[in-house]
Each structure stands twice: as C-alpha cells, then as structure tokens.
Amino acid sequence: QVQLVESGGGLVQAGDSLRLSCAASGRTFNDYIMAWFRQAPGKEREFVAAISRAGSGVRIADSVRGRFIISRDNAANTLYLQMNSLKPEDTAVYSCAASSRYNWGPNDYWGQGTQVTVSS
C-alpha cells in the first residue's frame, strides 16, 4: 500500500506560479511511476504529467507543455508539479497517482487531491 497526500494548491491570479507536492508513505516510493491528473467541475479527469521511477523520463500533456514541470525526489518520497504561467483553464482539483505502469486506474494509488483556482 502507498498513501499519497497532496499539498500546495490555492487561489492565484492568471500568470502566477504554484508548486504542488505529493508526499508518499508506505511502500518504496521509487517502485512506482508517478503522475499528476486534474479534474475540473463538470469535466472528466485529465492526465497532466508523468515521471518514471528514476525521474529520467517524463510525459507532459500538450495543454500544459512548456508551462508545467514534473519532478520527484526519491530520497524525500515526494513528487512535485511546478506550474508556471497559470491560466484560468488550469482551475481544477489536482491529484497525484502511483502505478507500476503507464496506465493509471482505480486499482492504483491516488491522493485525495488539492484545489487549484486561477482567477482572470
């Protein structure tokens, strides 16, 4: 079992930056491929970014490419999402997830989410 707890969300203005954190506990953090997802009101959950176990490989959604950076610190058991040049359409609940493969589903591990609100 892996427990995931997100933090760092908040209310910001368009153009601002935020850094989200996802603290992991339980099983070995670097056993897992980690990802960020987001869900806006009335919309389906959307993939944001993923990072390999060692942090050497990343995948970024086109909607945030060039603005968001995913990283991890395996020594600290923590996943990060640096969000720059935020836009109102980035408003959503952001959740981190852990999986043994690049395909996250209900049987994988999910955090409870942190709200990010970007005002125009």
CSV table of C-alpha atoms in Angstrom, one decimal:
chain,number,residue,atom,x,y,z
A,1,GLN,CA,0.0,0.0,0.0
A,2,VAL,CA,1.0,3.6,-0.8
A,3,GLN,CA,-0.5,6.6,0.9
A,4,LEU,CA,-0.4,9.8,-1.1
A,5,VAL,CA,-1.1,13.3,0.2
A,6,GLU,CA,-1.1,16.4,-2.0
A,7,SER,CA,-0.4,20.0,-0.9
A,8,GLY,CA,0.3,23.4,-2.3
A,9,GLY,CA,-2.9,24.2,-4.0
A,10,GLY,CA,-4.6,27.6,-3.6
A,11,LEU,CA,-6.1,30.6,-5.3
A,12,VAL,CA,-3.8,32.6,-7.6
A,13,GLN,CA,-4.1,35.0,-10.5
A,14,ALA,CA,-3.5,34.3,-14.1
A,15,GLY,CA,0.2,34.3,-14.9
A,16,ASP,CA,1.2,33.3,-11.3
A,17,SER,CA,3.0,30.1,-10.4
A,18,LEU,CA,2.4,27.3,-7.9
A,19,ARG,CA,4.2,24.2,-6.8
A,20,LEU,CA,2.3,21.2,-5.8
A,21,SER,CA,3.7,18.4,-3.7
A,22,CYS,CA,2.7,14.8,-3.2
A,23,ALA,CA,4.1,13.1,-0.2
A,24,ALA,CA,4.2,9.3,-0.3
A,25,SER,CA,4.4,6.8,2.5
A,26,GLY,CA,4.1,3.1,2.8
A,27,ARG,CA,5.9,1.0,0.2
A,28,THR,CA,9.1,2.1,-1.6
A,29,PHE,CA,8.4,5.3,-3.5
A,30,ASN,CA,10.7,4.6,-6.4
A,31,ASP,CA,8.9,1.3,-7.1
A,32,TYR,CA,6.3,3.4,-8.8
A,33,ILE,CA,5.7,5.5,-11.9
A,34,MET,CA,4.1,8.7,-10.6
A,35,ALA,CA,1.7,11.1,-12.3
A,36,TRP,CA,-0.5,14.1,-11.9
A,37,PHE,CA,-4.1,14.3,-13.0
A,38,ARG,CA,-6.6,17.1,-12.8
A,39,GLN,CA,-10.4,17.3,-12.9
A,40,ALA,CA,-12.3,20.5,-13.4
A,41,PRO,CA,-16.0,20.8,-12.4
A,42,GLY,CA,-18.2,19.0,-14.9
A,43,LYS,CA,-15.3,17.5,-16.8
A,44,GLU,CA,-13.6,14.2,-16.9
A,45,ARG,CA,-10.3,13.6,-15.2
A,46,GLU,CA,-7.4,14.7,-17.4
A,47,PHE,CA,-3.8,13.5,-17.5
A,48,VAL,CA,-1.3,16.2,-16.8
A,49,ALA,CA,2.2,14.7,-16.4
A,50,ALA,CA,4.0,11.5,-15.5
A,51,ILE,CA,7.5,10.6,-14.5
A,52,SER,CA,9.5,7.4,-14.5
A,53,ARG,CA,10.7,5.6,-11.4
A,54,ALA,CA,14.2,7.2,-11.5
A,55,GLY,CA,12.9,10.5,-12.8
A,56,SER,CA,14.8,10.2,-16.1
A,57,GLY,CA,11.7,10.1,-18.3
A,58,VAL,CA,8.7,12.4,-18.3
A,59,ARG,CA,5.4,12.7,-20.2
A,60,ILE,CA,3.6,16.0,-20.4
A,61,ALA,CA,0.1,16.8,-21.7
A,62,ASP,CA,0.0,19.2,-24.6
A,63,SER,CA,-2.2,21.5,-22.7
A,64,VAL,CA,0.5,22.2,-20.1
A,65,ARG,CA,3.7,21.6,-22.1
A,66,GLY,CA,6.2,24.4,-21.7
A,67,ARG,CA,4.4,25.7,-18.5
A,68,PHE,CA,4.4,22.7,-16.1
A,69,ILE,CA,7.3,20.7,-14.9
A,70,ILE,CA,7.0,17.3,-13.1
A,71,SER,CA,9.8,16.1,-10.9
A,72,ARG,CA,10.4,13.7,-8.0
A,73,ASP,CA,12.8,13.4,-5.0
A,74,ASN,CA,13.0,9.7,-4.2
A,75,ALA,CA,15.1,10.4,-1.1
A,76,ALA,CA,12.3,12.5,0.2
A,77,ASN,CA,9.5,10.3,-1.1
A,78,THR,CA,7.9,13.3,-2.8
A,79,LEU,CA,6.5,14.2,-6.2
A,80,TYR,CA,6.3,17.8,-7.4
A,81,LEU,CA,4.4,19.7,-10.1
A,82,GLN,CA,5.8,23.2,-10.8
A,83,MET,CA,3.1,25.2,-12.5
A,84,ASN,CA,4.0,28.4,-14.3
A,85,SER,CA,2.1,30.9,-16.3
A,86,LEU,CA,-1.2,29.6,-14.9
A,87,LYS,CA,-4.4,30.2,-16.8
A,88,PRO,CA,-8.0,30.2,-15.7
A,89,GLU,CA,-8.5,26.9,-17.6
A,90,ASP,CA,-6.0,25.3,-15.3
A,91,THR,CA,-8.5,25.5,-12.5
A,92,ALA,CA,-9.1,22.0,-11.2
A,93,VAL,CA,-8.6,19.5,-8.4
A,94,TYR,CA,-5.1,18.1,-8.9
A,95,SER,CA,-4.4,14.6,-7.7
A,96,CYS,CA,-1.2,12.5,-7.7
A,97,ALA,CA,-1.2,8.8,-8.5
A,98,ALA,CA,1.2,5.9,-8.3
A,99,SER,CA,1.3,2.9,-10.6
A,100,SER,CA,3.5,0.1,-11.7
A,101,ARG,CA,2.8,1.0,-15.3
A,102,TYR,CA,1.9,4.0,-17.5
A,103,ASN,CA,-1.8,3.3,-17.2
A,104,TRP,CA,-3.5,4.6,-14.1
A,105,GLY,CA,-6.8,3.2,-13.0
A,106,PRO,CA,-9.0,2.6,-10.0
A,107,ASN,CA,-6.8,-0.2,-8.7
A,108,ASP,CA,-3.8,2.1,-8.5
A,109,TYR,CA,-3.0,4.5,-5.7
A,110,TRP,CA,-4.5,8.0,-5.6
A,111,GLY,CA,-4.3,11.0,-3.4
A,112,GLN,CA,-7.3,13.0,-2.2
A,113,GLY,CA,-6.5,16.0,-4.4
A,114,THR,CA,-5.7,19.7,-3.9
A,115,GLN,CA,-7.7,22.5,-5.3
A,116,VAL,CA,-6.1,25.0,-7.7
A,117,THR,CA,-8.1,28.0,-8.7
A,118,VAL,CA,-6.8,30.6,-11.2
A,119,SER,CA,-8.6,33.8,-11.5
A,120,SER,CA,-8.5,36.0,-14.6
